[in-house]
Coordinates of C-alpha atoms in Angstrom, one line a residue:
X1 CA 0.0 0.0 0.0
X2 CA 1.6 3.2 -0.7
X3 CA 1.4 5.9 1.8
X4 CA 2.7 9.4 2.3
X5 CA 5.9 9.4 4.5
X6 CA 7.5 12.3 5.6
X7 CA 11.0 11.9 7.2
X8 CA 12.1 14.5 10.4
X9 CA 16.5 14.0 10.4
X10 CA 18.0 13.0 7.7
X11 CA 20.9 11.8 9.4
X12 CA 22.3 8.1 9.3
X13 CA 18.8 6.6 10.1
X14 CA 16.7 9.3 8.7
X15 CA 18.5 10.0 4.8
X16 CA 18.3 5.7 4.9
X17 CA 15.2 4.8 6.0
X18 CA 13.7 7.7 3.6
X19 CA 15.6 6.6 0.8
X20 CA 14.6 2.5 1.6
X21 CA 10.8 3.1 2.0
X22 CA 10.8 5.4 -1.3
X23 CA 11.8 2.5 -3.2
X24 CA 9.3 0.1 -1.4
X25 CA 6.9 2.6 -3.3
X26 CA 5.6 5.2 -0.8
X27 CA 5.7 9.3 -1.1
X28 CA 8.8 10.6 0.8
X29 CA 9.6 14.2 2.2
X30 CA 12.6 14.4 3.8
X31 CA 12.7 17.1 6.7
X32 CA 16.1 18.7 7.7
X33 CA 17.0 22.1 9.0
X34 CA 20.5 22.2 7.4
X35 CA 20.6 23.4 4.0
X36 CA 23.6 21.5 3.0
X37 CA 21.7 18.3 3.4
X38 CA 18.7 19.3 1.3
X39 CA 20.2 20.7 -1.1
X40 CA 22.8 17.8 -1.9
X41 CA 19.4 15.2 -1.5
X42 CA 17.2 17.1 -3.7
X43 CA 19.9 17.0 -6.5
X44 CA 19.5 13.2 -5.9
X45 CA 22.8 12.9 -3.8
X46 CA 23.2 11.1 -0.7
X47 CA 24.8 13.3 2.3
X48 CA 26.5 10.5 3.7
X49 CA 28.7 7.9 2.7
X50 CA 27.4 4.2 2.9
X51 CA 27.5 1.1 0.9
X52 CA 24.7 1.5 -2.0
X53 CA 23.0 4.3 -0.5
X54 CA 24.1 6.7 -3.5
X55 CA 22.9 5.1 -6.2
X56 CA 19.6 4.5 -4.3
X57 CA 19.5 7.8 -3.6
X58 CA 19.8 9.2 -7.1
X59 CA 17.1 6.6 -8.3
X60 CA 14.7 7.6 -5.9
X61 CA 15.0 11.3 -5.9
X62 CA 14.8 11.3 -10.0
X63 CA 11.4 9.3 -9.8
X64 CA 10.1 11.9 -7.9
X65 CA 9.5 9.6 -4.5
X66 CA 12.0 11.3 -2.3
X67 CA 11.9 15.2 -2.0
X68 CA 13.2 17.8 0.4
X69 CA 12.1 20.4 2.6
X70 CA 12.8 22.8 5.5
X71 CA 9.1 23.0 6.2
X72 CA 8.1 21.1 8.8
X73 CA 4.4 22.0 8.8
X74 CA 4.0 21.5 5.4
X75 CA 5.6 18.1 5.1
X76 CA 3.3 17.0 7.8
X77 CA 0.2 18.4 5.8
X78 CA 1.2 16.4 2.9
X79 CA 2.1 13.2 4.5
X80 CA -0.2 10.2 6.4
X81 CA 2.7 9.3 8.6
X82 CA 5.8 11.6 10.4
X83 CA 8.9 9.0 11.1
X84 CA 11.1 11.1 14.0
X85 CA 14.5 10.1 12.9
X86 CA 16.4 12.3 15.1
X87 CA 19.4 12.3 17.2
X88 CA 19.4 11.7 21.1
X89 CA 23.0 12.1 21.9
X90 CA 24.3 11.5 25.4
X91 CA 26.8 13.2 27.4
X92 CA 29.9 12.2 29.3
X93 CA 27.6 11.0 32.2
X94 CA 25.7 8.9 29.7
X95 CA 22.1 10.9 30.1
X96 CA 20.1 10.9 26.8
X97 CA 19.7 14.5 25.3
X98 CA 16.0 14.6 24.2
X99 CA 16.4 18.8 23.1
X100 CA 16.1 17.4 19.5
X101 CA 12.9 14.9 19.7
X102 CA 11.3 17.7 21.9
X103 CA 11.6 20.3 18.8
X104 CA 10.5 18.2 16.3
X105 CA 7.7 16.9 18.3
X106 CA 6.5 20.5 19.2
X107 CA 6.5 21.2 15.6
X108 CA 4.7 18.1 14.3
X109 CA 2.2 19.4 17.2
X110 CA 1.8 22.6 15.8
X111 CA 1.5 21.3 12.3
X112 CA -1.4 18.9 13.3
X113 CA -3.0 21.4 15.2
X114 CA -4.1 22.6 11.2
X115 CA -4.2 19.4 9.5
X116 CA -7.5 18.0 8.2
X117 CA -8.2 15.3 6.5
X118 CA -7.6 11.8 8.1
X119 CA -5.7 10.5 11.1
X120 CA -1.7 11.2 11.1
X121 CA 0.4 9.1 12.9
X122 CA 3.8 9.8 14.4
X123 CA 6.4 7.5 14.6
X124 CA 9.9 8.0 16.7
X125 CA 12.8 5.8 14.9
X126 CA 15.4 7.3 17.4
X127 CA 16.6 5.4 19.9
X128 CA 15.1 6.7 23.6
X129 CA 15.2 5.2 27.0
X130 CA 11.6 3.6 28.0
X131 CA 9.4 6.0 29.3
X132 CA 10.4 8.8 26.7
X133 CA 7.4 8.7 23.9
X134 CA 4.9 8.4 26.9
X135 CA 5.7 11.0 29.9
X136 CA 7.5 13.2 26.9
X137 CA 6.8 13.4 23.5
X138 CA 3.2 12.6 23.5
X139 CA 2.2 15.1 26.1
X140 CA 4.3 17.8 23.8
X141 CA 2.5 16.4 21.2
X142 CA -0.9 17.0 22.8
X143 CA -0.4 20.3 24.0
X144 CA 1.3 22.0 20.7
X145 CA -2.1 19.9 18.8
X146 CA -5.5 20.6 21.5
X147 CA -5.3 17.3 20.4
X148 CA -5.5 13.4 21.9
X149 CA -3.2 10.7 21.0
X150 CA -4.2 7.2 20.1
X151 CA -7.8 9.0 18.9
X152 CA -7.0 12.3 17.2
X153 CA -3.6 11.4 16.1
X154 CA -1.6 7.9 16.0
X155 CA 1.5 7.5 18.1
X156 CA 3.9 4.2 17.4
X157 CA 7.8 3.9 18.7
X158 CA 9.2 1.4 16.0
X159 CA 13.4 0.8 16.5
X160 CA 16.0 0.8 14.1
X161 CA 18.2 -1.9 13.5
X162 CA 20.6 -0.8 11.0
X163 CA 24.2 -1.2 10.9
X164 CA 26.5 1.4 9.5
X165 CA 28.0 0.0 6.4
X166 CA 24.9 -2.7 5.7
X167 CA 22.4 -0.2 6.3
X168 CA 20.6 -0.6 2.9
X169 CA 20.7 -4.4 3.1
X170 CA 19.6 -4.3 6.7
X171 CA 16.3 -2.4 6.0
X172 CA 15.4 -5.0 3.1
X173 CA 16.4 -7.4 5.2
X174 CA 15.8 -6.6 8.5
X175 CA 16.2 -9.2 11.2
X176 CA 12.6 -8.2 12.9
X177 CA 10.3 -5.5 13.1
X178 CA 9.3 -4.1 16.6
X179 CA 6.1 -2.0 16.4
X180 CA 5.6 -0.2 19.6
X181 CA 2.2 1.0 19.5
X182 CA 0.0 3.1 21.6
X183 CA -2.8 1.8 20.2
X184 CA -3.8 -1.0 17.8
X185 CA -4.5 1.5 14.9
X186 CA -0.8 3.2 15.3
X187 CA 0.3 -0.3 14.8
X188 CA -1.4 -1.1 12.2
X189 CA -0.2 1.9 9.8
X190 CA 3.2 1.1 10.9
X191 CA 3.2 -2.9 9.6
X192 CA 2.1 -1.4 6.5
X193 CA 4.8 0.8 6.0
X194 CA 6.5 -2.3 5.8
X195 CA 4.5 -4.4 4.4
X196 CA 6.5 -7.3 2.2
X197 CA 9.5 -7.0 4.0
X198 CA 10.9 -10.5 5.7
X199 CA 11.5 -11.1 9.3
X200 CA 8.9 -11.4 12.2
X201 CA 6.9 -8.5 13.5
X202 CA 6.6 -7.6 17.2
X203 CA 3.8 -5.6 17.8
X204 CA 4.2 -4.7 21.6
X205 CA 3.7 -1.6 24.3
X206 CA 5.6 1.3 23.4
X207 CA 8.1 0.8 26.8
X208 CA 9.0 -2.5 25.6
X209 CA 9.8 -1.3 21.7
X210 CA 12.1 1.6 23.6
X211 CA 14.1 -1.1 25.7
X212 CA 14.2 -3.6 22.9
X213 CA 17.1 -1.2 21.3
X214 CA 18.7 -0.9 24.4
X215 CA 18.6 -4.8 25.0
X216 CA 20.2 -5.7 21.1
X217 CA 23.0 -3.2 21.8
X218 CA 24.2 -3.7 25.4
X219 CA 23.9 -7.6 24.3
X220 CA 26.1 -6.6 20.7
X221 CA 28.6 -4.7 22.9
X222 CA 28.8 -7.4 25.6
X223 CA 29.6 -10.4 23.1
X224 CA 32.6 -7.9 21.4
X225 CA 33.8 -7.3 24.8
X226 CA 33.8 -11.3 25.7
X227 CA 35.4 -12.3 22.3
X228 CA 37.8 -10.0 22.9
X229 CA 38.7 -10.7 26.7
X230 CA 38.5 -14.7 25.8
X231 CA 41.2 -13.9 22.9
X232 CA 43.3 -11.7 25.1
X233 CA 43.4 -14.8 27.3
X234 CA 44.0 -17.3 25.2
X235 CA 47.2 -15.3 23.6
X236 CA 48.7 -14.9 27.3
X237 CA 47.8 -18.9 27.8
X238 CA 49.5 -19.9 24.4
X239 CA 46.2 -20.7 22.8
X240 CA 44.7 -20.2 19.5
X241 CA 41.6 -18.2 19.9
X242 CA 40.6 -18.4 16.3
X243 CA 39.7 -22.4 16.5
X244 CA 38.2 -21.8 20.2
X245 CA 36.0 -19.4 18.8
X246 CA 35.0 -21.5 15.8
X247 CA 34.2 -24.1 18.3
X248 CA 31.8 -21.8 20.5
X249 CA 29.8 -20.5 18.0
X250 CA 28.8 -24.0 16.0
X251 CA 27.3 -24.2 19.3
X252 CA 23.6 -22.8 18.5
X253 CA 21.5 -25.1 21.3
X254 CA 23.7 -23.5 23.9
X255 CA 25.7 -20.8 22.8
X256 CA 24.4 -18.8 20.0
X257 CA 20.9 -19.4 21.0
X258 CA 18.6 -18.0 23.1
X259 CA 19.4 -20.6 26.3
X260 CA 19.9 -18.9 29.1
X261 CA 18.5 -15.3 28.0
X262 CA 15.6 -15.1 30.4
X263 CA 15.9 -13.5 33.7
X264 CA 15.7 -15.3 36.8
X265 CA 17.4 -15.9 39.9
X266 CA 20.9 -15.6 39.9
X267 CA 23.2 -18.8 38.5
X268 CA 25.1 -21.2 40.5
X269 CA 25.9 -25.2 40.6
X270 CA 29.3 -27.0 40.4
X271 CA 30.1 -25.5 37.0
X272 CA 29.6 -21.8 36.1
X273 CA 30.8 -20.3 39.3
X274 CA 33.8 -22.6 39.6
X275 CA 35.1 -22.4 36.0
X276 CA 34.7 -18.7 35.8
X277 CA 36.9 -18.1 39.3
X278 CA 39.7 -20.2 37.3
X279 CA 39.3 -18.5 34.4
X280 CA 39.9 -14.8 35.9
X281 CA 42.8 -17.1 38.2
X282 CA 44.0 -18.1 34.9
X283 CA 44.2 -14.9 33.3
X284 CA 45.6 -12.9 36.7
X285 CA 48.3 -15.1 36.7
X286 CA 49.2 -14.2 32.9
X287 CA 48.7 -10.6 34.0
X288 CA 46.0 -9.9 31.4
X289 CA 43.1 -7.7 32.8
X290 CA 40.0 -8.9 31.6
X291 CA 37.6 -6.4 33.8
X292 CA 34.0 -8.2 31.6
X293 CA 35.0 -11.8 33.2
X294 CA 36.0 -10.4 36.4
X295 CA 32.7 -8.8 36.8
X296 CA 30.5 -11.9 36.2
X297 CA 30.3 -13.1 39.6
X298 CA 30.4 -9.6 41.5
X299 CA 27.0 -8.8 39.1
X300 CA 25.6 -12.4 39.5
X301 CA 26.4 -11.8 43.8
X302 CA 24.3 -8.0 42.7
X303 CA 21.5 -10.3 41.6
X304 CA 20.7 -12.6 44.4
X305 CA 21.7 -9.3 46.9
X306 CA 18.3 -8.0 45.0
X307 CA 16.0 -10.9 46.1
X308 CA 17.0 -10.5 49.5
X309 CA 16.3 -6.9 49.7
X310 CA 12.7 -8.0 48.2
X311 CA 12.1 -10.1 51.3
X312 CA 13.9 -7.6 53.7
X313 CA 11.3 -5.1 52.3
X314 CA 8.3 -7.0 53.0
X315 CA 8.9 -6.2 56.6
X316 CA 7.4 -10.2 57.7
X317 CA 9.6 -12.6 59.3
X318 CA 7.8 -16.0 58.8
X319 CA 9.6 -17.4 55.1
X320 CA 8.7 -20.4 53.1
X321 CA 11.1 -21.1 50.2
X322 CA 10.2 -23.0 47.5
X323 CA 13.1 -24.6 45.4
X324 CA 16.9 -25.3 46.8
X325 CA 18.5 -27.0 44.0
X326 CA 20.6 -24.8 41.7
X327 CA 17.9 -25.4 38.6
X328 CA 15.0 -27.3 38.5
X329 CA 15.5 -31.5 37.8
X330 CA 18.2 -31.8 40.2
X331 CA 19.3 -32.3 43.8
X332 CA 22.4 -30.7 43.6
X333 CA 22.4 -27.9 45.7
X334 CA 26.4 -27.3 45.3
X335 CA 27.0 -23.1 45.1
X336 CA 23.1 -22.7 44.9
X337 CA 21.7 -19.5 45.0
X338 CA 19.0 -20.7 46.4
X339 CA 21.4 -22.7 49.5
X340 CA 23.1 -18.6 50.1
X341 CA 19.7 -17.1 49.7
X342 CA 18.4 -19.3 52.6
X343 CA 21.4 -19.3 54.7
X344 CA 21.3 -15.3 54.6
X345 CA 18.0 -14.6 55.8
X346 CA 18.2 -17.5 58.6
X347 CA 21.6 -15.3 59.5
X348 CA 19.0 -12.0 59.6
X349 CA 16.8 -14.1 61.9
X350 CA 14.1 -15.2 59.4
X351 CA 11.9 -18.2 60.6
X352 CA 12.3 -20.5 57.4
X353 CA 10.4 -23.4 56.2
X354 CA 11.9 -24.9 52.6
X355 CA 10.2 -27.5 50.0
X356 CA 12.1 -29.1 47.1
X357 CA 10.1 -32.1 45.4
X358 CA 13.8 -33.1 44.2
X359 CA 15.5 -32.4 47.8
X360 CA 15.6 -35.4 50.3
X361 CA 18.2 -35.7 53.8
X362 CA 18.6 -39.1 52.9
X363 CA 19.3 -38.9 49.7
X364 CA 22.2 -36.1 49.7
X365 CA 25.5 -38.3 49.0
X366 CA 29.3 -37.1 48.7
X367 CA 29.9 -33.7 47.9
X368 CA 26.2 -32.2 47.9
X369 CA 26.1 -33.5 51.1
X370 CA 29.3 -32.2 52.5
X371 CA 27.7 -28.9 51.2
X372 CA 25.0 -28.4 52.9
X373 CA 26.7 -29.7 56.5
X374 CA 28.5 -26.9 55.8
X375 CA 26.3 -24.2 55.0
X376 CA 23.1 -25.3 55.7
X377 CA 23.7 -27.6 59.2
X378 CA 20.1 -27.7 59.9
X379 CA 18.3 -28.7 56.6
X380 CA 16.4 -30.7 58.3
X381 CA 14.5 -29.1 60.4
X382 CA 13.4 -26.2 57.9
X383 CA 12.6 -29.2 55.1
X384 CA 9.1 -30.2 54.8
X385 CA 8.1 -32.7 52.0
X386 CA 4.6 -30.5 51.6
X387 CA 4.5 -27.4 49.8
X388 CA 1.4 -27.0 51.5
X389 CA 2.8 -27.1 55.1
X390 CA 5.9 -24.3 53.8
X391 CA 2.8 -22.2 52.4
X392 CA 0.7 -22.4 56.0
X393 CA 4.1 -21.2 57.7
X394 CA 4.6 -18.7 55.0
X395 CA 3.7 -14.9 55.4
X396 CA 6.1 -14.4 52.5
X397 CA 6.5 -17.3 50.0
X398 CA 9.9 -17.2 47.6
X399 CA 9.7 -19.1 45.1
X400 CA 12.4 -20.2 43.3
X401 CA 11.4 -23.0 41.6
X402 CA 7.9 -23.4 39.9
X403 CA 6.9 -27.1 39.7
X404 CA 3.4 -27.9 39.3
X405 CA 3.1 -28.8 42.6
X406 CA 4.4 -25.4 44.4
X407 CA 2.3 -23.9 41.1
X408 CA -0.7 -25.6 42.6
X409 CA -0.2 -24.6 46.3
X410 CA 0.3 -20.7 45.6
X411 CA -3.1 -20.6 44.0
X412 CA -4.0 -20.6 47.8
X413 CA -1.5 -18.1 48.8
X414 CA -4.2 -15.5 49.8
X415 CA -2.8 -12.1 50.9
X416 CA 0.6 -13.8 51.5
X417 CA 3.7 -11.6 50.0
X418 CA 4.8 -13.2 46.7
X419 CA 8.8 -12.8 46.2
X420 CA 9.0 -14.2 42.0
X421 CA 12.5 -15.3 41.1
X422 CA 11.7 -17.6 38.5
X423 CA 8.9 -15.8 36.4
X424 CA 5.5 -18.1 37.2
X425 CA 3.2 -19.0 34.1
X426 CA 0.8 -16.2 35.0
X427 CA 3.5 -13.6 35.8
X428 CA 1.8 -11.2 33.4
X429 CA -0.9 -10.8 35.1
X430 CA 0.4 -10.6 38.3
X431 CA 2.2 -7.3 37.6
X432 CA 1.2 -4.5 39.4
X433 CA -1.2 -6.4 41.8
X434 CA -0.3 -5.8 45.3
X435 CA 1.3 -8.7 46.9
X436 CA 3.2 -10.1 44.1
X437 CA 7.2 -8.8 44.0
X438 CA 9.0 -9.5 40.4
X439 CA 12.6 -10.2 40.9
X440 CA 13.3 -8.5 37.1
X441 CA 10.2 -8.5 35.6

């Protein structure tokens, strides 16, 4: 369906996605307020440099689908949709400058305030902390229009994930969609911008579009860090890091793959802590800093600190934990985050009561049960074999493990305090309703 698009920034983001979603057909005006940039796009050349964007460029502008113009009102008379392509630069301290999404969005205001004909809709392509579109820009929005968003006036957040260099491949090829919308309409007018193009489309709450850019870049950023720490060891330790790596990443039920990339309680067992402690050991001896590995169990030690405080804040003193083990199937309760969580409010004074379906005295052999003499000496009088018992003795029920039996019990939990760590099946609707405390959710 070909729409009428006009483009605010024609940066990076802005100059491509106006040039991409001209050739997928629509009516373009691109909206700058340097005179440099115009003037170079409406003679049909690209103002940046970036693989195939020039030729693109040219094609568009001299089929008459991509024009130019310092007017913002006038742009947003003549379009159906307003893409914010903006920057939102941050200083030294990291805050997000929002000076340049706050003009543009006073000025679409403005321009709807005059606009007839049917409903416009706004879309912000920058990339904006949660929180921004809704307590900022659609409030400006409203105010500069006498008008209401998500009735008057559509209102969608929808990402960019273009890299520099594969930008134009990227957008035809984009590795998903996110559609934040404000309402379903806004949504809809978005997935038809981009209507044809491959890749699954998200259509979710605006706060959750905002973060998702946040969540691919941190996570891009954290894997260039590790590949480069891991190769920095592996040079001290005499190792090739080139076949290590080729190794890792064939490794896509594990590895590259989305195991392990849902929050919950904090890690532990006789693995992960261990072998990252001789890891950093390893790489202190060879004298290579490697500040990413060294923070991995300082930041999983931040995480279980968090469910404690959840408790602490409840202000009740009668506990039942459910789960011990160190992940569900298992006895082992070796480095458990469950085991410190336990042993650190019975050290506060908490009156405990714990159930584990997989947990038994009698059958703890070797070096699980060495373990818990040591840091649990009195398992067995806070074990109970009945989730129901740990719920009666419960003012505040932790649950750390989410078995259909412990599943089954908490249906009864009444006004009892709820600490999550594992994200129950119904977790969604518990948010928000007094009673029930998310660990990260």
């Amino acid at each position: 369906m070909n729409m009428r698009v006009s483009v605010f920034g024609l940066g990076y983001v802005g100059c491509v996605s106006a040039a991409c979603l001209a050739k997928l057909g629509h009516d373009v005006i691109g909206v700058d307020v340097n005179p440099g940039k115009l003037d170079l796009l409406a003679r049909g050349v690209a103002p940046l440099v970036e693989a195939d964007i020039g030729a693109l460029t040219e094609e568009v502008v001299g089929a008459g689908r991509l024009t130019v113009t310092a007017d913002a009102a006038a742009a947003v008379a003549a379009s159906d949709v307003s893409l914010i392509c903006v920057g939102t630069p941050s200083a030294p301290n990291g805050s997000l400058s929002t000076e340049f999404l706050e003009r543009v969005a006073e000025q679409i205001g403005a321009a709807l305030a005059d606009r007839a004909g049917p409903r416009h809709t706004v879309v912000i392509r920058s990339t904006m902390l949660p929180g921004t579109c809704e307590r900022l820009l659609v409030p400006l929005l409203e105010k500069h229009s006498g008008r209401v968003a998500g009735t008057d006036f559509g209102v969608a957040v929808n990402p960019e994930f273009l890299r520099e260099g594969s930008s134009v491949r990227d957008f035809f090829a984009p590795p998903k969609t996110v559609v934040g919308e404000l309402d379903p309409a806004s949504g809809d007018v978005v997935a038809a911008l981009y209507e044809g193009l491959p890749g699954e489309v998200f259509r979710v709450p605006v706060t959750v579009a905002e973060m998702t850019k946040y969540a691919d870049n941190s996570f891009h950023a954290l894997k260039i860090a590790f590949a480069n720490e891991l190769g920095a060891v592996c040079r001290a330790l005499g190792v090739d890091s080139g076949p290590v790596m080729d190794v890792f990443v064939s490794d896509r039920k594990l590895n590259i793959s989305p195991a392990y990339l849902r929050p919950g309680f904090a890690f532990g067992g006789s693995c992960l802590p261990k072998d990252v402690r001789g890891l950093v050991y390893a790489a202190r001896r060879a004298d290579v800093s490697v500040p990413l590995l060294d923070h991995l169990l300082p930041a999983n030690e931040e995480h279980l600190a968090r469910a404690v405080r959840l408790v602490e804040e409840t202000g009740r003193r009668r506990i039942g934990v459910f789960g011990l083990s160190f992940k569900p199937g298992t006895d082992d309760l070796r480095e458990s985050p469950l085991v410190e969580l336990a042993e650190r409010l019975l050290g506060k004074g908490y009156d405990l009561r714990i159930y584990d379906a997989n947990v038994s005295l009698s059958r703890l052999m070797g070096a699980n049960r060495d373990y818990m003499r040591a840091r649990l000496p009195h398992l067995g009088e806070l074990l109970s074999s009945d989730p129901v018992e740990v719920l009666d003795h419960a003012e505040v029920c932790v649950i750390g493990c989410a078995d259909p039996a412990v599943v089954a019990a908490l249906e009864n939990a009444g006004d009892r305090v709820l600490v999550d760590l594992v994200r129950l099946p119904d977790a969604a609707t518990r948010r928000g309703v007094p009673g029930y405390l998310g660990l990260a959710w």
